[in-house]
Coordinates of C-alpha atoms in Angstrom, one line a residue:
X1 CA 26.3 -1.2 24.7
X2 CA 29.7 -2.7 24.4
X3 CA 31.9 -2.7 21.1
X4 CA 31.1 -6.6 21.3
X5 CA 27.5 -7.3 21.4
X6 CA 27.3 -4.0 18.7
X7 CA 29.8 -5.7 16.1
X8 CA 27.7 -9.4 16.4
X9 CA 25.8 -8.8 13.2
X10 CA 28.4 -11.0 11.1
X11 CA 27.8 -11.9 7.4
X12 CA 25.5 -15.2 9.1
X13 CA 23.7 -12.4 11.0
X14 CA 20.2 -11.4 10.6
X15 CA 21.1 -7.7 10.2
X16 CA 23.4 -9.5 7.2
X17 CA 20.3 -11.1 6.1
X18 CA 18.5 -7.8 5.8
X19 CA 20.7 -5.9 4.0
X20 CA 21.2 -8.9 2.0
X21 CA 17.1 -9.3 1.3
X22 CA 16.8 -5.2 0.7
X23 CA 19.5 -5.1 -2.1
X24 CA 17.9 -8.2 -4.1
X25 CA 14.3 -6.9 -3.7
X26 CA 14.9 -3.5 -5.5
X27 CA 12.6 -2.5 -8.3
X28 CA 13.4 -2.9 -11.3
X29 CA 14.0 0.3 -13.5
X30 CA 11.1 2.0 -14.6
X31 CA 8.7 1.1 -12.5
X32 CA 8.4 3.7 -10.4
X33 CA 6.7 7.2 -10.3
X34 CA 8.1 10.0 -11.8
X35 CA 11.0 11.3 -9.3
X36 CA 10.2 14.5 -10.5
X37 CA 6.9 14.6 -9.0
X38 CA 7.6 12.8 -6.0
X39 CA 8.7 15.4 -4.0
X40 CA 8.3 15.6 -0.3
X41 CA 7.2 12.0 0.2
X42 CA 8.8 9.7 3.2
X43 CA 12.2 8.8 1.7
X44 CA 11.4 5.0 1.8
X45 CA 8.5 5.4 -0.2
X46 CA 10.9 4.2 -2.9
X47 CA 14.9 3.7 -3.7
X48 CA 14.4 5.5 -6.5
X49 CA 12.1 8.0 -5.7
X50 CA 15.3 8.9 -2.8
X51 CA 17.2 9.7 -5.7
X52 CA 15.8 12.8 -6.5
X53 CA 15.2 14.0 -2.9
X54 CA 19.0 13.5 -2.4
X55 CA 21.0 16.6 -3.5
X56 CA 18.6 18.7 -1.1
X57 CA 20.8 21.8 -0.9
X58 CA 24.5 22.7 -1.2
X59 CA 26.6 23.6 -4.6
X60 CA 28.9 20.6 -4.1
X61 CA 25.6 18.4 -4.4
X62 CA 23.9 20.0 -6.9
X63 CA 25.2 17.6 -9.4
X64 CA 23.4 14.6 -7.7
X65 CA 20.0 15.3 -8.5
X66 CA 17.6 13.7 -10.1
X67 CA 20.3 12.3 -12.5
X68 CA 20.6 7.9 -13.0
X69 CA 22.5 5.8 -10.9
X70 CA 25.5 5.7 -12.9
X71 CA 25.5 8.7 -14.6
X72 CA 28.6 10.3 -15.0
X73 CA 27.8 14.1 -14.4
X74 CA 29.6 17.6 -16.3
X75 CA 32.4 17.3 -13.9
X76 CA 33.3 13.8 -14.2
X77 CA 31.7 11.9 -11.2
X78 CA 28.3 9.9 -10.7
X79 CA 26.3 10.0 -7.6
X80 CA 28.0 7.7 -5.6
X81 CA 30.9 9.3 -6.1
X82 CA 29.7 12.8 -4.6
X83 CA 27.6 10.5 -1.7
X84 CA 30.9 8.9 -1.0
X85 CA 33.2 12.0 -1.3
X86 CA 30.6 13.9 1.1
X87 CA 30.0 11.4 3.6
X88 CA 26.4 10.9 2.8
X89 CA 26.0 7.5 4.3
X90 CA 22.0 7.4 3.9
X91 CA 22.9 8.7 0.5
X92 CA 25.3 6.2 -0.4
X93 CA 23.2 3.4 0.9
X94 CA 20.2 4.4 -1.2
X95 CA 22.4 4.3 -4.3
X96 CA 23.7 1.5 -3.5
X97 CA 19.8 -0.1 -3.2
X98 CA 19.3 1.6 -6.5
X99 CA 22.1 -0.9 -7.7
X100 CA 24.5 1.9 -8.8
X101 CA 28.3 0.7 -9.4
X102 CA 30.3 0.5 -6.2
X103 CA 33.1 0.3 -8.4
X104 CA 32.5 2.6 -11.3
X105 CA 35.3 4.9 -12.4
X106 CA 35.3 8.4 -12.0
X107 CA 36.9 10.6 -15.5
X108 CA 40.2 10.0 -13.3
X109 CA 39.7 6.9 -12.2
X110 CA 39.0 7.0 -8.6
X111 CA 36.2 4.9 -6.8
X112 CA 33.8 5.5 -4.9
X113 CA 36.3 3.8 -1.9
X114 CA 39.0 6.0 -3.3
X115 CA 36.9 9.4 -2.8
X116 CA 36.0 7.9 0.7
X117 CA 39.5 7.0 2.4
X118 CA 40.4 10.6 0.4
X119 CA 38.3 12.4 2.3
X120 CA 38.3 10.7 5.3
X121 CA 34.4 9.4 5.3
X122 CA 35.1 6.2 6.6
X123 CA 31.9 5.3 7.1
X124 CA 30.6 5.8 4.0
X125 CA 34.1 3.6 2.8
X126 CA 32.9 0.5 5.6
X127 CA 29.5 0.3 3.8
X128 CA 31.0 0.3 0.3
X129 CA 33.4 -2.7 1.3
X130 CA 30.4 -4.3 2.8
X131 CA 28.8 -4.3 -0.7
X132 CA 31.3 -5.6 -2.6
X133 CA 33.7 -2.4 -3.1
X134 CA 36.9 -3.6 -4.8
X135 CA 40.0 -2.7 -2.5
X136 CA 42.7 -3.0 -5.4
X137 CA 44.3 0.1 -5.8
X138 CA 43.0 1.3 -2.5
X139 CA 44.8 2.1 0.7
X140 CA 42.7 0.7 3.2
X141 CA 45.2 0.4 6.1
X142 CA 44.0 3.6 7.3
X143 CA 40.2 1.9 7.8
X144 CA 39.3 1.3 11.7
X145 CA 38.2 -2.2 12.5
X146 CA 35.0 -3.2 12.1
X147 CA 34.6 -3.3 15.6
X148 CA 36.1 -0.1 16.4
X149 CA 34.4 1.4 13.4
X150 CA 30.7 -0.1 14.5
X151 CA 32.1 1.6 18.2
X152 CA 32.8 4.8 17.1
X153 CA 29.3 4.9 15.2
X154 CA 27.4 4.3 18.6
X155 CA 29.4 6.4 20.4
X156 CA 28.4 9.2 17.9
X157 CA 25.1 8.1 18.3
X158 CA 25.1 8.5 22.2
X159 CA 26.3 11.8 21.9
X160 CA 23.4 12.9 19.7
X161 CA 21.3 11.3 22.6
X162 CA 22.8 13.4 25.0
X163 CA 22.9 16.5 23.0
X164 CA 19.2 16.1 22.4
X165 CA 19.1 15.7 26.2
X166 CA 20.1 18.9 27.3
X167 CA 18.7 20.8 24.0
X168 CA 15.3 19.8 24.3
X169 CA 15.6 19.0 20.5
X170 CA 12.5 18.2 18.4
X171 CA 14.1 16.2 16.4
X172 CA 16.8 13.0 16.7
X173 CA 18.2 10.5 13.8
X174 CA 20.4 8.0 15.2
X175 CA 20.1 6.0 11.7
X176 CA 23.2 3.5 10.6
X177 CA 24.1 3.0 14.3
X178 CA 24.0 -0.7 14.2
X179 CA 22.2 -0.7 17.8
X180 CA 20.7 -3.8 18.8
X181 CA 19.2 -2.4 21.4
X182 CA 18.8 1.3 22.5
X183 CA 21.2 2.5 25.2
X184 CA 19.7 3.2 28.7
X185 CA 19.8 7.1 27.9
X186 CA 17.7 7.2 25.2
X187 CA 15.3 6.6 27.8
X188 CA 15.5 9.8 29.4
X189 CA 14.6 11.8 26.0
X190 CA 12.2 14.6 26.5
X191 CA 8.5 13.8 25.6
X192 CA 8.0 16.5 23.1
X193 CA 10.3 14.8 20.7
X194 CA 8.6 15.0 17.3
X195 CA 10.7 13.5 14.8
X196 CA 12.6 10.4 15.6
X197 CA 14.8 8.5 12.8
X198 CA 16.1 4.9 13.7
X199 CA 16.5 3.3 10.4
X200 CA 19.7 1.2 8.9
X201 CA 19.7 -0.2 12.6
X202 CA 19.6 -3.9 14.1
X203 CA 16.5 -3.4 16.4
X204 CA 15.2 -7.0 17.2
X205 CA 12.4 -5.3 19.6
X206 CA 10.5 -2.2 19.5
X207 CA 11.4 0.2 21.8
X208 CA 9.2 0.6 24.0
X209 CA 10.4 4.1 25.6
X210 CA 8.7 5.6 22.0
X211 CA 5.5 4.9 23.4
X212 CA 5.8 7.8 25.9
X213 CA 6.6 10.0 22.9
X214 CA 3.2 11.4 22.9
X215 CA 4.1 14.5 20.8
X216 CA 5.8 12.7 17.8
X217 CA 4.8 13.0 14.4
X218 CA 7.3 11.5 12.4
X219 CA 8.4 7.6 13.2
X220 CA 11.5 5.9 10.8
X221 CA 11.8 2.2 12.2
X222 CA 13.2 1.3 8.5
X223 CA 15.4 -1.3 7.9
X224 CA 15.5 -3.1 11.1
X225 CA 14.9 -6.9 12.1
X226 CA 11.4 -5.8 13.7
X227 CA 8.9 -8.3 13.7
X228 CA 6.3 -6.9 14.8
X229 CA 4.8 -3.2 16.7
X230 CA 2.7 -2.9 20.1
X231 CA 0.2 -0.9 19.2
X232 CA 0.6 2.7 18.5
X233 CA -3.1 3.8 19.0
X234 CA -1.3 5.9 22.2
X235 CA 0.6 8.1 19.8
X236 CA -2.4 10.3 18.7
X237 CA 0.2 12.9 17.1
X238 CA 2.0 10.4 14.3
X239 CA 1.7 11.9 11.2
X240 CA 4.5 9.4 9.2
X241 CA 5.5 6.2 10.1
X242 CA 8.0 3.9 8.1
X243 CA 8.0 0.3 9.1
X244 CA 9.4 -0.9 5.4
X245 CA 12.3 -3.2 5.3
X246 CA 11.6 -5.0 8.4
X247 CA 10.1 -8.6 9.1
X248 CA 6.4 -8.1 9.5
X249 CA 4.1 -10.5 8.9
X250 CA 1.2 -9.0 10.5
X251 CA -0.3 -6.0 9.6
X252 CA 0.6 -3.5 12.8
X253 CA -1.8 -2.2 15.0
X254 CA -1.9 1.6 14.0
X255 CA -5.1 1.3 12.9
X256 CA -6.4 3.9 15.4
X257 CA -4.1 6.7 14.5
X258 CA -6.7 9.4 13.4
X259 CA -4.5 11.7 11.8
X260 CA -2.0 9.3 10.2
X261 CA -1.2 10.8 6.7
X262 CA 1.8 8.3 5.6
X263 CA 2.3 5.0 6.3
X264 CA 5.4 3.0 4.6
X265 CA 5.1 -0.9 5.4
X266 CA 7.1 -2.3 1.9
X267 CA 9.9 -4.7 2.3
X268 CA 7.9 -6.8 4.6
X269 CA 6.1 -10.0 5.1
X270 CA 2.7 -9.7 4.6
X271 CA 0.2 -11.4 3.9
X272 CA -3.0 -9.9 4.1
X273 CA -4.3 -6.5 4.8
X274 CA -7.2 -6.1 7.5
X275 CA -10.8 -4.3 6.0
X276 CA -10.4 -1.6 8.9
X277 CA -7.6 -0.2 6.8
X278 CA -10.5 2.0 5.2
X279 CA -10.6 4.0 8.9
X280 CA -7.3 5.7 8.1
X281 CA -9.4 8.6 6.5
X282 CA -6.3 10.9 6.3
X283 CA -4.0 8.9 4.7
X284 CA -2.3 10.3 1.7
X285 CA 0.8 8.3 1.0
X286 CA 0.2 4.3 1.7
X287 CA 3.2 1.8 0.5
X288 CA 2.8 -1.9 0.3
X289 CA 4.8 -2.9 -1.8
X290 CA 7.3 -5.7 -1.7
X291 CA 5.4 -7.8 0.1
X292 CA 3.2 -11.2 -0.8
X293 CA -0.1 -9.9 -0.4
X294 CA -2.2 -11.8 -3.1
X295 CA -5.3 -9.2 -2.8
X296 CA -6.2 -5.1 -1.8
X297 CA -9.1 -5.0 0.6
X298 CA -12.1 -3.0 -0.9
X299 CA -12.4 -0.8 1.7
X300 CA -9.2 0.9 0.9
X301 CA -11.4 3.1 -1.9
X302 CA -12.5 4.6 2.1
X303 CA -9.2 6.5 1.8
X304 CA -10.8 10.1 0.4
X305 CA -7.4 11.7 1.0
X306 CA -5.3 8.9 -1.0
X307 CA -3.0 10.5 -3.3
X308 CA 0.1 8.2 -3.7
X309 CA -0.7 4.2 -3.6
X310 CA 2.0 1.5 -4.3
X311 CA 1.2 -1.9 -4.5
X312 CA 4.0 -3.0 -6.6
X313 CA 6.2 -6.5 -5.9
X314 CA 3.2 -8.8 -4.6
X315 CA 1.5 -11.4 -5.6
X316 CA -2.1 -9.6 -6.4
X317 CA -3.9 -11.5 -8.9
X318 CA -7.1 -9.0 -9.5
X319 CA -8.1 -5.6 -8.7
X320 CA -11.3 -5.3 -10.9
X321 CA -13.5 -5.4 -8.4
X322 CA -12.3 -2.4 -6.7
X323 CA -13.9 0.9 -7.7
X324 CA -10.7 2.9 -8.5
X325 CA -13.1 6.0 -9.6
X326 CA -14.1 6.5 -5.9
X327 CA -10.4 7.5 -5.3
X328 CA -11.2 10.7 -5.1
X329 CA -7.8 12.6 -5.1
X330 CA -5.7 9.9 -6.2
X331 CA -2.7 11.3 -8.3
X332 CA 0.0 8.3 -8.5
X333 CA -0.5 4.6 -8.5
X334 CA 2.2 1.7 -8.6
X335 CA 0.7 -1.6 -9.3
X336 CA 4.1 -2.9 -11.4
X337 CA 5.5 -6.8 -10.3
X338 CA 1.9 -8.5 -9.7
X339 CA -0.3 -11.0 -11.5
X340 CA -3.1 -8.7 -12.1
X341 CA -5.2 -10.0 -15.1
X342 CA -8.1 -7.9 -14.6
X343 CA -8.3 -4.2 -13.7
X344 CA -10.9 -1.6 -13.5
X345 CA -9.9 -0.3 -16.9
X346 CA -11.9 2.6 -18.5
X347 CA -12.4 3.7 -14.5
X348 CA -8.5 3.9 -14.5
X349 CA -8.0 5.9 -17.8
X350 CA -11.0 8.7 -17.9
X351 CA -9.6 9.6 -13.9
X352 CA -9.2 13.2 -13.9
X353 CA -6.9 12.9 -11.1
X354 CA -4.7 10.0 -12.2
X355 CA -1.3 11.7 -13.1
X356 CA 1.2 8.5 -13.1
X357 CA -0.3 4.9 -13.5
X358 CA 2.8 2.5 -13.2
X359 CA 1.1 -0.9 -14.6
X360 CA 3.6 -3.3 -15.7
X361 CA 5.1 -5.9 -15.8
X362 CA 1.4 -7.7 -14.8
X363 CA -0.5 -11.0 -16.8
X364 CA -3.1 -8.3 -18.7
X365 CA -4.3 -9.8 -21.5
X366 CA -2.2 -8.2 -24.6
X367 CA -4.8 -6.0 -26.3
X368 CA -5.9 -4.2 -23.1
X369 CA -2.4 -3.9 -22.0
X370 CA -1.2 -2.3 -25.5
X371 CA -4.2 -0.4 -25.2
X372 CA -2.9 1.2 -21.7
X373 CA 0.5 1.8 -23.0
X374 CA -0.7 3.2 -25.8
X375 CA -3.1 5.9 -24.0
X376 CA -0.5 6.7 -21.0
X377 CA 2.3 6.7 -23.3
X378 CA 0.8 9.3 -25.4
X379 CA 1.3 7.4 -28.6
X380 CA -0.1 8.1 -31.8
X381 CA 0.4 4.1 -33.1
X382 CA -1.1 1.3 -32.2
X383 CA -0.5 -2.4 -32.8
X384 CA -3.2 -5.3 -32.3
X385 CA -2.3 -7.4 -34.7
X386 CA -2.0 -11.2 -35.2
X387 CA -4.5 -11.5 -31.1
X388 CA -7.1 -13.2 -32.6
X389 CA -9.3 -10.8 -31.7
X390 CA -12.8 -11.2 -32.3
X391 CA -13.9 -7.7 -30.6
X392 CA -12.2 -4.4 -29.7
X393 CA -12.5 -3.6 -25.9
X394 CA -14.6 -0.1 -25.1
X395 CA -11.3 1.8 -23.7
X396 CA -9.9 2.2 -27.2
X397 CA -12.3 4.9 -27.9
X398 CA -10.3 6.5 -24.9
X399 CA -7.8 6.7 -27.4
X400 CA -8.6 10.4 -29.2
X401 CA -5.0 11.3 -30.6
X402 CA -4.4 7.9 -32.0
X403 CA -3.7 8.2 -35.8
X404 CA -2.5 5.3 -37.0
X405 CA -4.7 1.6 -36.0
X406 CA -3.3 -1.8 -36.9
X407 CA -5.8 -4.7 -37.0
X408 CA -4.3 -7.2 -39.5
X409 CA -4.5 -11.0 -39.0
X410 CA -7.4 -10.9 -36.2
X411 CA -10.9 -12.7 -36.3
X412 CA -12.9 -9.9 -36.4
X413 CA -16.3 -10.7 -38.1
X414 CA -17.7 -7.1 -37.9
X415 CA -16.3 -4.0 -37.8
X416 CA -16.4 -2.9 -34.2
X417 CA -18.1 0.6 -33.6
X418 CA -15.6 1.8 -31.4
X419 CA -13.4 2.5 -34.9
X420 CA -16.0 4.9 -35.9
X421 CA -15.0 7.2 -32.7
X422 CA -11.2 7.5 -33.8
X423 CA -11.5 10.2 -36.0
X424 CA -8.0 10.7 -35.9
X425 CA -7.0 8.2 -37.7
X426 CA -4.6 8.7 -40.8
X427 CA -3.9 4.8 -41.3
X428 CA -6.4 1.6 -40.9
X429 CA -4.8 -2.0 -41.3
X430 CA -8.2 -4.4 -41.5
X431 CA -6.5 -6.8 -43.6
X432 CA -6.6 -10.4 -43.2
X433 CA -9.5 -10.7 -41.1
X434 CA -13.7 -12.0 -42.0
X435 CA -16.4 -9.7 -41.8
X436 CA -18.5 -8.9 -44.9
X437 CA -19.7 -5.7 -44.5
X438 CA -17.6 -2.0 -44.2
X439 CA -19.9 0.0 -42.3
X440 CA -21.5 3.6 -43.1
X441 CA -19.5 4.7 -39.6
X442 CA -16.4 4.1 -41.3
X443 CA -16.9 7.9 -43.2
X444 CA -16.7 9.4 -40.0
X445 CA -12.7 8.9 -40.5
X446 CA -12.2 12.5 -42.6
X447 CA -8.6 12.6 -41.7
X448 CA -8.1 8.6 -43.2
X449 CA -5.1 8.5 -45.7
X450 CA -4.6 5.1 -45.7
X451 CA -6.6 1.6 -45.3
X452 CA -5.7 -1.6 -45.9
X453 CA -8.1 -4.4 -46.7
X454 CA -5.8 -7.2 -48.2
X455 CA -7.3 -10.4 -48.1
X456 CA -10.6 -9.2 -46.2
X457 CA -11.7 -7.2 -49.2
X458 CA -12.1 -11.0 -50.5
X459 CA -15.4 -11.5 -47.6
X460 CA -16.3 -7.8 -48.3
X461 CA -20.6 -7.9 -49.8
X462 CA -20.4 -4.1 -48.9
X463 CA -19.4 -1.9 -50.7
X464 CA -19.4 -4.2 -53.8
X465 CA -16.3 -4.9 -55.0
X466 CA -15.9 -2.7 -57.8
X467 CA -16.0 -0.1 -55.0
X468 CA -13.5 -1.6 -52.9
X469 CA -10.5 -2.3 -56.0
X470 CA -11.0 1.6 -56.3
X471 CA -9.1 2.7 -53.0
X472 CA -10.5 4.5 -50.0
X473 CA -11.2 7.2 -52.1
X474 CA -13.4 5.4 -54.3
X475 CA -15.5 3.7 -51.0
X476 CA -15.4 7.2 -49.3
X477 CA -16.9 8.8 -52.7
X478 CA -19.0 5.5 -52.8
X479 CA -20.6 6.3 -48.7
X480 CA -21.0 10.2 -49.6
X481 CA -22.8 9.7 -52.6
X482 CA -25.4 7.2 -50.9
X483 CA -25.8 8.9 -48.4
X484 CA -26.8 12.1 -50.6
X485 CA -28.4 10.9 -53.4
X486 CA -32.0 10.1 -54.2
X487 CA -32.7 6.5 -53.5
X488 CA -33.2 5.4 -57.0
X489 CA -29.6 6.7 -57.5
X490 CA -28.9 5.0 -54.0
X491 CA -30.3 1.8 -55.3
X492 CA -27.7 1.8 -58.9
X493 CA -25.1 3.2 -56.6
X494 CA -25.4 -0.5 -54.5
X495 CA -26.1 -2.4 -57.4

C-alpha cells in the first residue's frame, strides 16, 4: 500500500473519528474490577484493567505497574513517561485511554514528548502529538512526516509479514499499522497461525484471508472501523476474539464457536443481544460494555463457565428478572453507567462466588443502594435516614458486621424484624419516626451501647414510658425481667 492511501486517515477521517469516540468513552475511575485480580484477561477487556498487565517483565518497567495514571513513581516518572521513554506504543496508547497527562512533568521536567524524541521512539512521540502533546520546549524537527512516519510503520509491518513467512511463526501483531487494507502478502501466511493481533488499525473490511486460518485461537480486530464480521463458525479453534472499539451494530455471527472462552465486543454499537448467546457454554470472559443495549437476554445465566461479565456503559434499565444465582462460577461483574432500578439483590450478595460487584453509578433506589455499598464496602455504619421509609428491605439482615444503624426521620410504623438479626449493633438511631410499640426482638441486641428514641419515644405504648425516660439500660432490664418473672410480677412490671 502506498505512503498515500496509508496517510488518508486525516483529523475528518473515520480512523480520526475512532480514536476520537475511544478517548471520550473511557470509564470513569472506579468503576472497574480490581486490576489486581484481573490478571490474564484479553487486554481490551478494560483501559484500566491494561494498566496492571502493562509492566509484564523487565527492571526498567517495573515501576509501571499497577500504579495510577499519573502517578509519579520513586524515581521521578509516571507511566507514560516510562511507556514513552521505552517505546511502548500499545502502552502509551492505553494510558493515554486511561486519560493520563500527555503533558505531565517528570521531577526534571521532561514530557512524555521529551523522553520520546530523547530516545528516539518516534512513534510513541507521533501518537502523543496526535493527542494533544504540547511541543513547546520540544525539538520536534527531528520527527518524520506523518506520511513518511505512517510509511515507515507499514513497511515494519510488512517485514513482520514476511518474517512470519519464512518462520512459520505462530504468532503475528501487526497492531498501530494504520493499514486500510491488508497488503497482498499477508495473504500467503501459513495456516497454522494461532495468534493474530490487528488492532490500533484502519480496517474498513474484514479480512477475509483470516478465514483460512483454521488453527487460530486468538483474534484482536480492536480498534478498527469494522462494521460488521462474516461469520466465524469456520474457525472451530478461536479461543479469544476482541471486536471492541469498532462500529458494530449487529451482534456478529460467532455464535457457533464451541470452544470460544472470551469474547470482547465493548466500544461498539449495539443494540440488542440475540437469546442464542446462551450456546457459548465455554465462555469465561464476555465484555459488553460501552454499548446501548437497553436489556441482557436471560439466557446468558446458560453460561456455566461465566466468570468475568461487564455490562457497564449501556442503557439497561432492569436486570431483576435474571437469576444471577444460577451463575455458577461467576467471580467479577461490571454493571457501573446503566439505568438499572431493579436488581436481583439478596441473589447478588449471599453469591459464594461473587468476588467484585462493580454497581454504580445506576438509578437504585437509595436504601437498597446504601445497603449494597454498605455490605461490599465492608462497613461497619450505616445511614438510612431522612428516606421515608416505611419498611427495611430483607438484604439488611445480609449485613452481620454492621455495628452502628441510623433510622432517624423515616415513617416507619413498626419496628421491622430484620433489626432483631443485627446483633452487632453498638448504636440504634429510631428517632423521629411513629410506631408505638419497641418489640421483645429488640433484646436480642446484647452488644447495644447506644439507642436513640427522640421524638418516637413520644408514640412509644410499649414499654411504658417511665421505662423508656430510663435509657436502654432501664428497657433492656425492663424486657429481661418480663421475660423471667412470674406473670403476676409480669403484669406490675407492664403496668
Amino acid at each position: 500500500m502506498s505512503s498515500s492511501s496509508s496517510s488518508s486517515s486525516s483529523s475528518s477521517s473515520p480512523a480520526a473519528l475512532s480514536k476520537a469516540r475511544l478517548s471520550s468513552a473511557t470509564l470513569s475511575e472506579g468503576s472497574l474490577f480490581s486490576p489486581l485480580l484481573m490478571g490474564g484477561l484479553p487486554t481490551q477487556l478494560d483501559p484500566t484493567i491494561q494498566l496492571a498487565t502493562l509492566a509484564d517483565g523487565g527492571t526498567e518497567e517495573k515501576p509501571f505497574y499497577q500504579m495510577p495514571a499519573n502517578k509519579i513513581d520513586c524515581t521521578g516518572l509516571a507511566p507514560i513517561h516510562w511507556a514513552a521513554r521505552t517505546g511502548s506504543l500499545e502502552r502509551l496508547q492505553s494510558l493515554i485511554e486511561c486519560k493520563a497527562n500527555v503533558n505531565q512533568c517528570d521531577k526534571d521536567g521532561i514530557t512524555p514528548l521529551g523522553w520520546a524524541i530523547k530516545q528516539e521512539k518516534f512513534d510513541c512521540a507521533r501518537l502523543l502529538i496526535e493527542n494533544g502533546a504540547d511541543l513547546e520546549g520540544v525539538d520536534v524537527s527531528v520527527l518524520p512526516s506523518r506520511d513518511s512516519w505512517i510509511e515507515r510503520l507499514q513497511e515494519s509491518a510488512k517485514g513482520l509479514i514476511d518474517h512470519s513467512l519464512a518462520t512459520e511463526a505462530e504468532q503475528l501483531s501487526l497492531s498501530f499499522s494504520y493499514f486500510l487494507e491488508l497488503p497482498p502478502s499477508f495473504a500467503q501466511l501459513s495456516t497454522h497461525l494461532r495468534q493474530l493481533s490487528l488492532p490500533f488499525n484502519n480496517l474498513v473490511d474484514f479480512p477475509s484471508t483470516i478465514l483460512s486460518f483454521v488453527s487460530l485461537e486468538r483474534l484482536d480486530l480492536s480498534n478498527n472501523l469494522l462494521t460488521q464480521i462474516p461469520p466465524l463458525g469456520v474457525l472451530q479453534n478461536l479461543r479469544t476474539i476482541s471486536l471492541s472499539g469498532n462500529f458494530l451494530s449487529v451482534f456478529p455471527p460467532i455464535l457457533k464457536i464451541r470452544y470460544l472462552q472470551s469474547l470482547d465486543l465493548s466500544y461498539n454499537s449495539l443494540t440488542e443481544m440475540p437469546e442464542e448467546v446462551g450456546n457459548l457454554s465455554r465462555l469465561v470472559n464476555l465484555n459488553i460494555s460501552s454499548n446501548f443495549l437497553s436489556s441482557v437476554p436471560r439466557s446468558i445465566v446458560e453460561l456455566n463457565n461465566l466468570e468475568v461479565f461487564s455490562c457497564a456503559h449501556n442503557n439497561i434499565t432492569s436486570m431483576a428478572e435474571i437469576p444471577l444465582h444460577l451463575f455458577g462460577s461467576l467471580r467479577r461483574l461490571n454493571i457501573a453507567h446503566n439505568r438499572i432500578t431493579a436488581l436481583p439483590y439478596h441473589d447478588l450478595m449471599s453469591s459464594s462466588t461473587l468476588q467484585t460487584l462493580r454497581f454504580l453509578p445506576n438509578d437504585f433506589p437509595k436504601d437498597i443502594e446504601s445497603i449494597m455499598r454498605c455490605f461490599y464496602e465492608h462497613s461497619e455504619s450505616l445511614d438510612l435516614s431522612g428516606l421515608s421509609l416505611s419498611s427495611l428491605r430483607p438484604e439488611i439482615t445480609l449485613l452481620t458486621e454492621l455495628k452502628d444503624l441510623n433510622l432517624r426521620s423515616n415513617k416507619l410504623a413498626a419496628l421491622p424484624p430484620e433489626i432483631g438479626v443485627l446483633t452487632s449493633l453498638t448504636s440504634l438511631d429510631l428517632s423521629y419516626n411513629t410506631f408505638k410499640d419497641l418489640p421483645l426482638f429488640i433484646r436480642r441486641l446484647t452488644n447495644l451501647k447506644r439507642l436513640n428514641l427522640d421524638e418516637t419515644k413520644l408514640h412509644l405504648d410499649n414499654p411504658p414510658s417511665r421505662i423508656v425516660n430510663g435509657g436502654l439500660k432501664s428497657i433492656m432490664d425492663y424486657y429481661n425481667d418480663l421475660l423471667s418473672g412470674d406473670p403476676c410480677y409480669r403484669m406490675k412490671l407492664m403496668l
